[in-house]
JSON list of C-alpha atoms in Angstrom, two decimals:
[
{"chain": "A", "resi": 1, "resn": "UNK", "atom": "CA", "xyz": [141.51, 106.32, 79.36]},
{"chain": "A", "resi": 2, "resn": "UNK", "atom": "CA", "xyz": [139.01, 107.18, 76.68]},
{"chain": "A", "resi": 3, "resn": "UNK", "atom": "CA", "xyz": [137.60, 103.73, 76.58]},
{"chain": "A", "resi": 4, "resn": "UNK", "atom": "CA", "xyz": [137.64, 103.06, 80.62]},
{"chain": "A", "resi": 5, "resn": "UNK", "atom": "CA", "xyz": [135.65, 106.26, 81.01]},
{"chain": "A", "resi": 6, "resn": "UNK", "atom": "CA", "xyz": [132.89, 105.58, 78.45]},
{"chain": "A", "resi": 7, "resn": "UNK", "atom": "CA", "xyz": [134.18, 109.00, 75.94]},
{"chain": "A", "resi": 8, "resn": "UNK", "atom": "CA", "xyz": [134.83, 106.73, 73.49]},
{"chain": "A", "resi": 9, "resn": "UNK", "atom": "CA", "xyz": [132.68, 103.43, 73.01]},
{"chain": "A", "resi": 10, "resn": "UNK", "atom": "CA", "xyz": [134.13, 101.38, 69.94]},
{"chain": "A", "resi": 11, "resn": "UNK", "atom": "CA", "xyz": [136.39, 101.67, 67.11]},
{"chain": "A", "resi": 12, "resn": "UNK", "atom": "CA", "xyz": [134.10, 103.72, 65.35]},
{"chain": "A", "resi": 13, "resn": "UNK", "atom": "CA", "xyz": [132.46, 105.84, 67.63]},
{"chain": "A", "resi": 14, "resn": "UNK", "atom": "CA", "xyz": [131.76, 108.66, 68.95]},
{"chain": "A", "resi": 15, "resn": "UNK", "atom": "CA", "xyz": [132.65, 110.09, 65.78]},
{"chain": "A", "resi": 16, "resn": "UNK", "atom": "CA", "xyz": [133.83, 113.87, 66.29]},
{"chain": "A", "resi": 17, "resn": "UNK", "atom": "CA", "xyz": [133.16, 116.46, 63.80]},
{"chain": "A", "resi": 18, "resn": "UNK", "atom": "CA", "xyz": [136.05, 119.20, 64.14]},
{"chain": "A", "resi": 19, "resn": "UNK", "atom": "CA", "xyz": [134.33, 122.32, 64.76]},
{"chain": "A", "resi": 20, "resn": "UNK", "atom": "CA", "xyz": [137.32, 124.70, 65.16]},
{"chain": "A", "resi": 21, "resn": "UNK", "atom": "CA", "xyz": [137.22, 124.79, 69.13]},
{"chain": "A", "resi": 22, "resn": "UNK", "atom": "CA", "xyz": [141.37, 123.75, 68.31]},
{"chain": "A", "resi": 23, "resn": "UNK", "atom": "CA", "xyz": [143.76, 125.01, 66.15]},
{"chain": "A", "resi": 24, "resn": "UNK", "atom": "CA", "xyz": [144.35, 122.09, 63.78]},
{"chain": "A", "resi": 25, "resn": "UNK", "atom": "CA", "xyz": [145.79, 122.08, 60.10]},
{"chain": "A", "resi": 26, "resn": "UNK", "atom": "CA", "xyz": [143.61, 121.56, 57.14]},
{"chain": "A", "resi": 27, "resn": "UNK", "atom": "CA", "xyz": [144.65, 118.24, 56.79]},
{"chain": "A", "resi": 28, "resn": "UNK", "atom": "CA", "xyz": [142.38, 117.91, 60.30]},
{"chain": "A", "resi": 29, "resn": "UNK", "atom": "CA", "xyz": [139.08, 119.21, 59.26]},
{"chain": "A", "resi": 30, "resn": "UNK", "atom": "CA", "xyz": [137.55, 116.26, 58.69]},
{"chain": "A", "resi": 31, "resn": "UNK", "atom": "CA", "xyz": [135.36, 113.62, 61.18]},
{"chain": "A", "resi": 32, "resn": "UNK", "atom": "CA", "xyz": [137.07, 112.21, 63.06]},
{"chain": "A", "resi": 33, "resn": "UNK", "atom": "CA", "xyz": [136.77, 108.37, 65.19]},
{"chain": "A", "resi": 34, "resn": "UNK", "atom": "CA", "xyz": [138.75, 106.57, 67.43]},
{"chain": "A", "resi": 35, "resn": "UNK", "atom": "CA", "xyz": [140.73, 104.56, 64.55]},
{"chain": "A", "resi": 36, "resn": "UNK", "atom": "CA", "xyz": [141.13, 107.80, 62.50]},
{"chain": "A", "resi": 37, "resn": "UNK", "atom": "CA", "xyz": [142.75, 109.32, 65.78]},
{"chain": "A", "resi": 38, "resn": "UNK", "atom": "CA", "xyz": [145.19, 106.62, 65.95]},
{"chain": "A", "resi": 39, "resn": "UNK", "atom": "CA", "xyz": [145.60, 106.27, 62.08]},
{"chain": "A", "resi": 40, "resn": "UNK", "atom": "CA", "xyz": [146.23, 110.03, 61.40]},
{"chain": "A", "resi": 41, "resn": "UNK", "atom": "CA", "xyz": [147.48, 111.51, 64.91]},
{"chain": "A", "resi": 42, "resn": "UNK", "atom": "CA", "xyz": [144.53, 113.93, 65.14]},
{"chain": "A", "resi": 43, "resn": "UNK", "atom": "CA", "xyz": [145.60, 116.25, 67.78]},
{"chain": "A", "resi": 44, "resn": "UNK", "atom": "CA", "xyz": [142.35, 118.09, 68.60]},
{"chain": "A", "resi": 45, "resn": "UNK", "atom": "CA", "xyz": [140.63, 114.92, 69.43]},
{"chain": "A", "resi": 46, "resn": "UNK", "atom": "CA", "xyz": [143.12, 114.25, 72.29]},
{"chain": "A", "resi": 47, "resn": "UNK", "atom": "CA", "xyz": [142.26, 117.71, 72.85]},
{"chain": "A", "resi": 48, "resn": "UNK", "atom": "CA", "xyz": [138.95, 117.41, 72.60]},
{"chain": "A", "resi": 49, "resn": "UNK", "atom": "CA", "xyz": [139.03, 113.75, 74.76]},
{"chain": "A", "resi": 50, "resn": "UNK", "atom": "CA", "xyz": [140.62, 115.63, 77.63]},
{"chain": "A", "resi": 51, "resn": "UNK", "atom": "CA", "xyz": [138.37, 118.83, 77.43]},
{"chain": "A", "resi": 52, "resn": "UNK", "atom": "CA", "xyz": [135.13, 116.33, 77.95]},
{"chain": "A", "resi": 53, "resn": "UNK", "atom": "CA", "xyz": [136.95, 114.42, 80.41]},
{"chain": "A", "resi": 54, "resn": "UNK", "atom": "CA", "xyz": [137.95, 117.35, 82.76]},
{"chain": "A", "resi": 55, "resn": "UNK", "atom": "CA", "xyz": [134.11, 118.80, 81.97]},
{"chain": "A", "resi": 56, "resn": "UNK", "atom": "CA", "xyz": [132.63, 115.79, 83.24]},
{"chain": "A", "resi": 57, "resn": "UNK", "atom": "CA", "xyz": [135.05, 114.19, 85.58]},
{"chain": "A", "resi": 58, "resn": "UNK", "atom": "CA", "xyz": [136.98, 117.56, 86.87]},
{"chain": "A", "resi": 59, "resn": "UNK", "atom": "CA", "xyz": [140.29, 119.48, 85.59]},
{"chain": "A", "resi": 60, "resn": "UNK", "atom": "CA", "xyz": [142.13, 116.73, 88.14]},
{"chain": "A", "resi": 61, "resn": "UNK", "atom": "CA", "xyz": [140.69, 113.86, 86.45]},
{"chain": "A", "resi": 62, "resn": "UNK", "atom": "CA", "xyz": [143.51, 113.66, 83.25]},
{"chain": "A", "resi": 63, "resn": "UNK", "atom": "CA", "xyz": [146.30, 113.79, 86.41]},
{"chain": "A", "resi": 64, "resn": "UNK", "atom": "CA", "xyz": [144.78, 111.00, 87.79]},
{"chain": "A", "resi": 65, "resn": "UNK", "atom": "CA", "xyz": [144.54, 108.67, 85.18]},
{"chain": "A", "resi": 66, "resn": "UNK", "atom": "CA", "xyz": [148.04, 109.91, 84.27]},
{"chain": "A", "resi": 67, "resn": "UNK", "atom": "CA", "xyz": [149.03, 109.18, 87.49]},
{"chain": "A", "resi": 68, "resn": "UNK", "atom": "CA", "xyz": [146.92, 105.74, 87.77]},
{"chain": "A", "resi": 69, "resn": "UNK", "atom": "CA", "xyz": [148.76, 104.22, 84.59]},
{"chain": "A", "resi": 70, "resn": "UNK", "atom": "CA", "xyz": [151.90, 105.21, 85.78]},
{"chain": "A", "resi": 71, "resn": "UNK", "atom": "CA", "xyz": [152.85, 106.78, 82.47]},
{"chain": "A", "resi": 72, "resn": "UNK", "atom": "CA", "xyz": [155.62, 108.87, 83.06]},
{"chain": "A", "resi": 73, "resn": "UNK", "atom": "CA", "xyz": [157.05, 111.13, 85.34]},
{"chain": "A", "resi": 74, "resn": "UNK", "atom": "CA", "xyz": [153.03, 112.25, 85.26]},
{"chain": "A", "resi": 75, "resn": "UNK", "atom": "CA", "xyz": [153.53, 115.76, 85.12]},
{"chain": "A", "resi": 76, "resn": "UNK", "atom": "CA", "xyz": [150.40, 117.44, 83.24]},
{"chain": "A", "resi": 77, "resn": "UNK", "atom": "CA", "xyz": [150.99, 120.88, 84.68]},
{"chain": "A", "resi": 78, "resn": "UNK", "atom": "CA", "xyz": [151.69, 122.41, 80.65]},
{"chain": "A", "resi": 79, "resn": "UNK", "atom": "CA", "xyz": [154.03, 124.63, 79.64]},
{"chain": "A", "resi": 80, "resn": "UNK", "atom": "CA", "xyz": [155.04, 127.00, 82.92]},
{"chain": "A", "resi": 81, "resn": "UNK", "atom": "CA", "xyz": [153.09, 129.50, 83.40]},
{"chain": "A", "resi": 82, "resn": "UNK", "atom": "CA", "xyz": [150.73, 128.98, 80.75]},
{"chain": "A", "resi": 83, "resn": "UNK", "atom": "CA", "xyz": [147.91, 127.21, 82.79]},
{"chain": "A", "resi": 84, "resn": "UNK", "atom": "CA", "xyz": [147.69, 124.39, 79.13]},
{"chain": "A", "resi": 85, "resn": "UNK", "atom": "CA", "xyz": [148.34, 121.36, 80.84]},
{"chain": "A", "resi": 86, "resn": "UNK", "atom": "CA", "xyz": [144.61, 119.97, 79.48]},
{"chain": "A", "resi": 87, "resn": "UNK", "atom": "CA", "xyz": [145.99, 120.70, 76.17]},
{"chain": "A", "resi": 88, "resn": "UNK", "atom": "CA", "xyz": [149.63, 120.92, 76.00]},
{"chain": "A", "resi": 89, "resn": "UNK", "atom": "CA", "xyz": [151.36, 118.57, 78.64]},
{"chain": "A", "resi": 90, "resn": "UNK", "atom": "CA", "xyz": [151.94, 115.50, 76.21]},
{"chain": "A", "resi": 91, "resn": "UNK", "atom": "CA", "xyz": [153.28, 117.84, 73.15]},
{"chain": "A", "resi": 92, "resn": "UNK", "atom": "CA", "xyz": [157.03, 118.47, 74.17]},
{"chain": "A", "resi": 93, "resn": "UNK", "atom": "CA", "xyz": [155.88, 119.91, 77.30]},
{"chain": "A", "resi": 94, "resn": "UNK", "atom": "CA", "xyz": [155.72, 118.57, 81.27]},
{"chain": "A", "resi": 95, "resn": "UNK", "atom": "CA", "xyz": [154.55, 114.87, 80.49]},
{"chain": "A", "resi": 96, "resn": "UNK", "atom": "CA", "xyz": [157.88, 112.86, 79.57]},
{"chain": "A", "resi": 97, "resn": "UNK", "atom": "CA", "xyz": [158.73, 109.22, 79.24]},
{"chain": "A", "resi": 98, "resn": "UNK", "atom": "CA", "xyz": [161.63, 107.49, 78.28]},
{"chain": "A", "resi": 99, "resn": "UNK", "atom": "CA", "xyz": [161.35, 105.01, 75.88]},
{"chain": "A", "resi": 100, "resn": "UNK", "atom": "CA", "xyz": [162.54, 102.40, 78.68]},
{"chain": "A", "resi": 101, "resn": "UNK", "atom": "CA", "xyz": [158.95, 103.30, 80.29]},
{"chain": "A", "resi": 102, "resn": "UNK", "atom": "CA", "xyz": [157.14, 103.26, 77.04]},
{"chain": "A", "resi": 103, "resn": "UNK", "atom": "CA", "xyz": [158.45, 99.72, 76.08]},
{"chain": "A", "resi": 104, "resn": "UNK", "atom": "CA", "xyz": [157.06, 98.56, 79.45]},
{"chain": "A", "resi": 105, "resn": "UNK", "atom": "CA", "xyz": [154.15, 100.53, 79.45]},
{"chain": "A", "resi": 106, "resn": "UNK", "atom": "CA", "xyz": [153.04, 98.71, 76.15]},
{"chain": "A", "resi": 107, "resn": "UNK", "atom": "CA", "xyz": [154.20, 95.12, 77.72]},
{"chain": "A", "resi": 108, "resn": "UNK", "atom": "CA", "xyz": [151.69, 95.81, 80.40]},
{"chain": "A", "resi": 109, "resn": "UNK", "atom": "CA", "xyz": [149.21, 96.87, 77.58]},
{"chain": "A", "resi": 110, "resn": "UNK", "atom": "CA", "xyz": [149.66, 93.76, 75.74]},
{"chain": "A", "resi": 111, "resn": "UNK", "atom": "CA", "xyz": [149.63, 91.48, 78.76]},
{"chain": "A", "resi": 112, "resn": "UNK", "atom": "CA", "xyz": [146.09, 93.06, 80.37]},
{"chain": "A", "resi": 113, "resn": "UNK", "atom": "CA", "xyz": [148.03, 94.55, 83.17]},
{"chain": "A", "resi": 114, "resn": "UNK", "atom": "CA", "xyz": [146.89, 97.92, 83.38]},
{"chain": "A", "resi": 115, "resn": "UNK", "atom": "CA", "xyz": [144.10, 99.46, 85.72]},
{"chain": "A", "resi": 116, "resn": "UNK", "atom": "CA", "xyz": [141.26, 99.58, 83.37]},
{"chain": "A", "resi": 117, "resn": "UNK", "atom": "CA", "xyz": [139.25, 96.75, 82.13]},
{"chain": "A", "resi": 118, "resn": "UNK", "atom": "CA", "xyz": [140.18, 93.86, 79.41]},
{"chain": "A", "resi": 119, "resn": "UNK", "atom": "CA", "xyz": [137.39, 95.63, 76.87]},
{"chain": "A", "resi": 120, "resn": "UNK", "atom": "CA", "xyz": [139.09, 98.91, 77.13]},
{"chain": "A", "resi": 121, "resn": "UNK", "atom": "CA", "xyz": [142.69, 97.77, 76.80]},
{"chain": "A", "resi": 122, "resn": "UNK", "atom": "CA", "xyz": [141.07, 95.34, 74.09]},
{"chain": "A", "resi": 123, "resn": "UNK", "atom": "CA", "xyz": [139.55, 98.13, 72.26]},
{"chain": "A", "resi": 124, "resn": "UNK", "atom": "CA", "xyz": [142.83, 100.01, 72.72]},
{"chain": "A", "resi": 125, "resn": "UNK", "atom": "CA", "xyz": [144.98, 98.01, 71.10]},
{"chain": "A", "resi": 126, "resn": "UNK", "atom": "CA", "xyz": [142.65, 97.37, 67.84]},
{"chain": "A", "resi": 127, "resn": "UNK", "atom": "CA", "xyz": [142.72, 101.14, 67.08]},
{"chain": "A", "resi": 128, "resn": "UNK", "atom": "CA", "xyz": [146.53, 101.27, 66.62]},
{"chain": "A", "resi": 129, "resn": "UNK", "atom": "CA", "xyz": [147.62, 101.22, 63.15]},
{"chain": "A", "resi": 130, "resn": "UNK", "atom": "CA", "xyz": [149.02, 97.73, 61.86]},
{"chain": "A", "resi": 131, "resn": "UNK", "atom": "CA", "xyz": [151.75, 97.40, 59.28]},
{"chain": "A", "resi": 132, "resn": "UNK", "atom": "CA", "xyz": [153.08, 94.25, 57.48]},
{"chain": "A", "resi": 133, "resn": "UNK", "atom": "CA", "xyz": [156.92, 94.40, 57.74]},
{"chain": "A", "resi": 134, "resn": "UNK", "atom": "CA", "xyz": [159.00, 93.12, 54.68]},
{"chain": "A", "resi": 135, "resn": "UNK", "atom": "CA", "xyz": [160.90, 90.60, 56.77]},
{"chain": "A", "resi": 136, "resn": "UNK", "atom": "CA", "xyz": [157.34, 88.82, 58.05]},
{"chain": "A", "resi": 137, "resn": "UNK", "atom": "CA", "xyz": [156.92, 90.43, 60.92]},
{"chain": "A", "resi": 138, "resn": "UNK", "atom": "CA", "xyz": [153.48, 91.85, 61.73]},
{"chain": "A", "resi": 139, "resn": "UNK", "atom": "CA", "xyz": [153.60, 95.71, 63.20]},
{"chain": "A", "resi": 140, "resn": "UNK", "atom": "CA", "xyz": [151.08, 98.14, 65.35]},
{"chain": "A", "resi": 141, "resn": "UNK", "atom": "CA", "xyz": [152.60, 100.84, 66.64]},
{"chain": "A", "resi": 142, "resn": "UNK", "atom": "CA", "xyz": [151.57, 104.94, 66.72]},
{"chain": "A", "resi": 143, "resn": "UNK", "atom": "CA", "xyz": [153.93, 107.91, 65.46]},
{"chain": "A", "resi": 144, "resn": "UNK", "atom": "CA", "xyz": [154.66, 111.28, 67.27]},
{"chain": "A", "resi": 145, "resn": "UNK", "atom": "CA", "xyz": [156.88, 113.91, 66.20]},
{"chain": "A", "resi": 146, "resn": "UNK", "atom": "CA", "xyz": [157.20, 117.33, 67.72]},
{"chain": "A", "resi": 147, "resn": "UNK", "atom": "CA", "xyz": [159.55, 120.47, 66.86]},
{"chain": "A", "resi": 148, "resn": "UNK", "atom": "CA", "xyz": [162.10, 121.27, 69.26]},
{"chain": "A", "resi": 149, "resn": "UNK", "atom": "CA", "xyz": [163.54, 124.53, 67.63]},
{"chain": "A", "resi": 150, "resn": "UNK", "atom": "CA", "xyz": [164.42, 126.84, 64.97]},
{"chain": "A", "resi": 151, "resn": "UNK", "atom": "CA", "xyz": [167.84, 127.37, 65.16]},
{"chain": "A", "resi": 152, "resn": "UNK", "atom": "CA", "xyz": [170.69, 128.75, 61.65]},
{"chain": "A", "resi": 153, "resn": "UNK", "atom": "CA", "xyz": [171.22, 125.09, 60.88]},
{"chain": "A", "resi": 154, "resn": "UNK", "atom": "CA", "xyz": [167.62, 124.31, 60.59]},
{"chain": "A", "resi": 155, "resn": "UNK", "atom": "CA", "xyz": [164.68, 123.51, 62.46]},
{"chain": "A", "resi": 156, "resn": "UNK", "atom": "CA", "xyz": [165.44, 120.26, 65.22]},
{"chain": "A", "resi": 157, "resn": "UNK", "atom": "CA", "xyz": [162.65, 117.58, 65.81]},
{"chain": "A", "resi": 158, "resn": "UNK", "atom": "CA", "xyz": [162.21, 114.43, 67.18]},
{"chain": "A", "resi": 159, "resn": "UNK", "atom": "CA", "xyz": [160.02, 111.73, 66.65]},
{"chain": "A", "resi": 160, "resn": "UNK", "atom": "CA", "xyz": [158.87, 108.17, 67.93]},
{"chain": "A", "resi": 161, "resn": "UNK", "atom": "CA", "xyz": [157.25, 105.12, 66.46]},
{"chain": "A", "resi": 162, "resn": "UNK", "atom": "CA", "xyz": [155.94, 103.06, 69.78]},
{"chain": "A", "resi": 163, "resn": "UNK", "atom": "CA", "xyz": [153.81, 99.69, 69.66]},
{"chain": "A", "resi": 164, "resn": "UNK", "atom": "CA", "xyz": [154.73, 96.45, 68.91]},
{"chain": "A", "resi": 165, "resn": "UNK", "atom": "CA", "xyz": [155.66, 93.43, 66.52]},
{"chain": "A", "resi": 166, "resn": "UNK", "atom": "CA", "xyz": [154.36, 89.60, 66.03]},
{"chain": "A", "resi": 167, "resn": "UNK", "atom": "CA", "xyz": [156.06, 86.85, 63.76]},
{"chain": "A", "resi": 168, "resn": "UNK", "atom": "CA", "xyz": [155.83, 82.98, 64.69]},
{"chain": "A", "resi": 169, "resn": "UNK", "atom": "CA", "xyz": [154.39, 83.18, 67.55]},
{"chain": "A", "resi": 170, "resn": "UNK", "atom": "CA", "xyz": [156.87, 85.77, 68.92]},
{"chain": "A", "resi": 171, "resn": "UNK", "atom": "CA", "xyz": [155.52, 89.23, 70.39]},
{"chain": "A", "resi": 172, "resn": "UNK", "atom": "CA", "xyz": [157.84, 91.89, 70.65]},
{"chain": "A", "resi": 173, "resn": "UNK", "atom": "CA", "xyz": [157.57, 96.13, 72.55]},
{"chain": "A", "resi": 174, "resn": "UNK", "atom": "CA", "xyz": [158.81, 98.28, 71.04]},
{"chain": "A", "resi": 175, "resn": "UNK", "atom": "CA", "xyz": [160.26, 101.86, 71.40]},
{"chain": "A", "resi": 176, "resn": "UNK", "atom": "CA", "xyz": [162.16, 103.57, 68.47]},
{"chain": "A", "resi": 177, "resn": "UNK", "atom": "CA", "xyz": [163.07, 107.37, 69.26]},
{"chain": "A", "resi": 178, "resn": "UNK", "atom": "CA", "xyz": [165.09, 110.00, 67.11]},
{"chain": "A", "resi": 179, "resn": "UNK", "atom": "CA", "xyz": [166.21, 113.28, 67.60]},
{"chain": "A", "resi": 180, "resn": "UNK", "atom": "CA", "xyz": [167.14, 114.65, 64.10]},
{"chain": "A", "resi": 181, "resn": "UNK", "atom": "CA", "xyz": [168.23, 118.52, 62.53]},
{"chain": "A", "resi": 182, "resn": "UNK", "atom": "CA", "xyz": [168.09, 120.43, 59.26]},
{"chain": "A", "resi": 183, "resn": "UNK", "atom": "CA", "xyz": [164.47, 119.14, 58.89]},
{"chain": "A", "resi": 184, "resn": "UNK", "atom": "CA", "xyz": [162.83, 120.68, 55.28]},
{"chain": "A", "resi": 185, "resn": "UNK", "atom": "CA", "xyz": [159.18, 122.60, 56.20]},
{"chain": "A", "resi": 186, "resn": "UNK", "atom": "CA", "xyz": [156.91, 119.68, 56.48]},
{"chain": "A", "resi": 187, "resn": "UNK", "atom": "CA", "xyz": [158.79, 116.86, 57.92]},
{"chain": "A", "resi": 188, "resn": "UNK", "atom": "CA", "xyz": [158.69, 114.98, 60.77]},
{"chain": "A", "resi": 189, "resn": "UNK", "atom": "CA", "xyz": [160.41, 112.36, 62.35]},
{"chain": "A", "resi": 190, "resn": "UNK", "atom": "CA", "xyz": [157.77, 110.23, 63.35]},
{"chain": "A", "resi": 191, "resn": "UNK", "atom": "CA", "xyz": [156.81, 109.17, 59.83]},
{"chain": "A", "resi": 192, "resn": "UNK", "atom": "CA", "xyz": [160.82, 108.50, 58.92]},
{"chain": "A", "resi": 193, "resn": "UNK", "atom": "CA", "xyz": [160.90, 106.00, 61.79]},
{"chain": "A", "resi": 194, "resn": "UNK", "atom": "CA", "xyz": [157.93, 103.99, 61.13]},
{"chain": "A", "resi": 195, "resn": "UNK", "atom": "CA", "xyz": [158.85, 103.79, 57.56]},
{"chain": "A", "resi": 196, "resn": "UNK", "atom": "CA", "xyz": [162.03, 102.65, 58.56]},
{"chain": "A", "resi": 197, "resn": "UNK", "atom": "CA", "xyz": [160.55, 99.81, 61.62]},
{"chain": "A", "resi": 198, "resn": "UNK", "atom": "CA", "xyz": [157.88, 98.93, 59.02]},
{"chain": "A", "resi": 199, "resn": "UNK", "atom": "CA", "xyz": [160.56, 98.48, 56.35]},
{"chain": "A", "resi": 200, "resn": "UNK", "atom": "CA", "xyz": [162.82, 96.03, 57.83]},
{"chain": "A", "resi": 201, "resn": "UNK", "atom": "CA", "xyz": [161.88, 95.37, 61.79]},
{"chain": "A", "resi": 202, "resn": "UNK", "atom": "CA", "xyz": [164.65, 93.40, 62.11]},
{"chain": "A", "resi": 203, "resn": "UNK", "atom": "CA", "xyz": [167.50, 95.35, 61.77]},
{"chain": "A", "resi": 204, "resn": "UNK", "atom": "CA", "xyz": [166.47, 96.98, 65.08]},
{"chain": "A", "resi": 205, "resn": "UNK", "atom": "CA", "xyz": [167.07, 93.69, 66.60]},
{"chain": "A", "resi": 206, "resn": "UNK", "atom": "CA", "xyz": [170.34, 93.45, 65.70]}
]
């Protein structure tokens, strides 16, 4: 979407300085470019992505690329009745996908089939993180994580590693999701899974 629509050019630019617009933690502060999105999961450049898309384009315009890759059950309405869609609708919110849909959602990625040009889905796929399994196999692939809630037994989460893998000529989506309690203050699934794809890819074969 970012690199259809012209808001983001190349791997390395724009480059976004965070200028406290978002709530982000400290760890955030920092500049900020398309591979350093991807790399860190920078949360108030999606933020800020959407904000300049919906300023330009119109408040409809995330819906309808939502809607135009398919992703989803493409709900972006937010959290009810809190009017945050622009900001909110992919973190645990309205947006949902199953990781069914994400693994062929990132089959159409890899095979040029989605509605935006070759450059942009191109450009898309160079920004994603890539990881060198210990069994040979060659991994890109983002993180998420999100809290779920605070309960006596410990705060809930869930997380998701979601790309894809390469070894001899082989090519290989991917979807790994995980809904975990009694998470210590600071972790997060997301990490835990790609450590574990990264570390030995194919045991999830199996």
């Amino acid at each position: 979407m970012g690199f259809e629509t012209g808001l983001l050019t190349g791997l390395h630019d724009p480059v976004w300085r965070y200028d406290g617009s978002f709530q982000a933690p400290q760890r955030d502060h920092k500049d900020v470019d398309p591979v350093i999105w991807e790399r860190d999961s920078v949360v108030w450049f999606s933020r800020e992505l959407v904000k300049r898309l919906a300023a330009r384009d119109g408040a409809s315009a995330f819906g309808a690329w939502v809607a135009r890759l398919n992703y989803g059950n493409q709900d972006v309405s937010g959290d009810p009745g809190k009017n945050n869609g622009l900001t909110n609708a992919w973190l645990s919110s309205s947006l949902r996908i199953s990781p069914e849909e994400q693994t062929t959602f990132i089959r159409r990625l890899l095979r040029d089939d989605l509605p935006a040009s070759a450059r942009a889905m191109q450009l898309t796929r160079d920004a994603l993180p890539e990881f060198a399994a210990s069994d040979g196999w060659t991994i890109h692939g983002k993180t998420g994580s999100s809290a779920l809630a605070k309960t006596a037994g410990g705060r809930q989460g869930h997380g998701w590693f979601v790309g894809w893998a390469r070894k001899d000529g082989r090519t290989l989506a991917f979807a790994v999701h995980e809904t975990a309690r009694n998470l210590s203050q600071g972790e997060y699934v997301g990490p835990r899974l790609r450590a574990e794809t990264v570390r030995g890819f194919s045991g999830w074969l199996e």
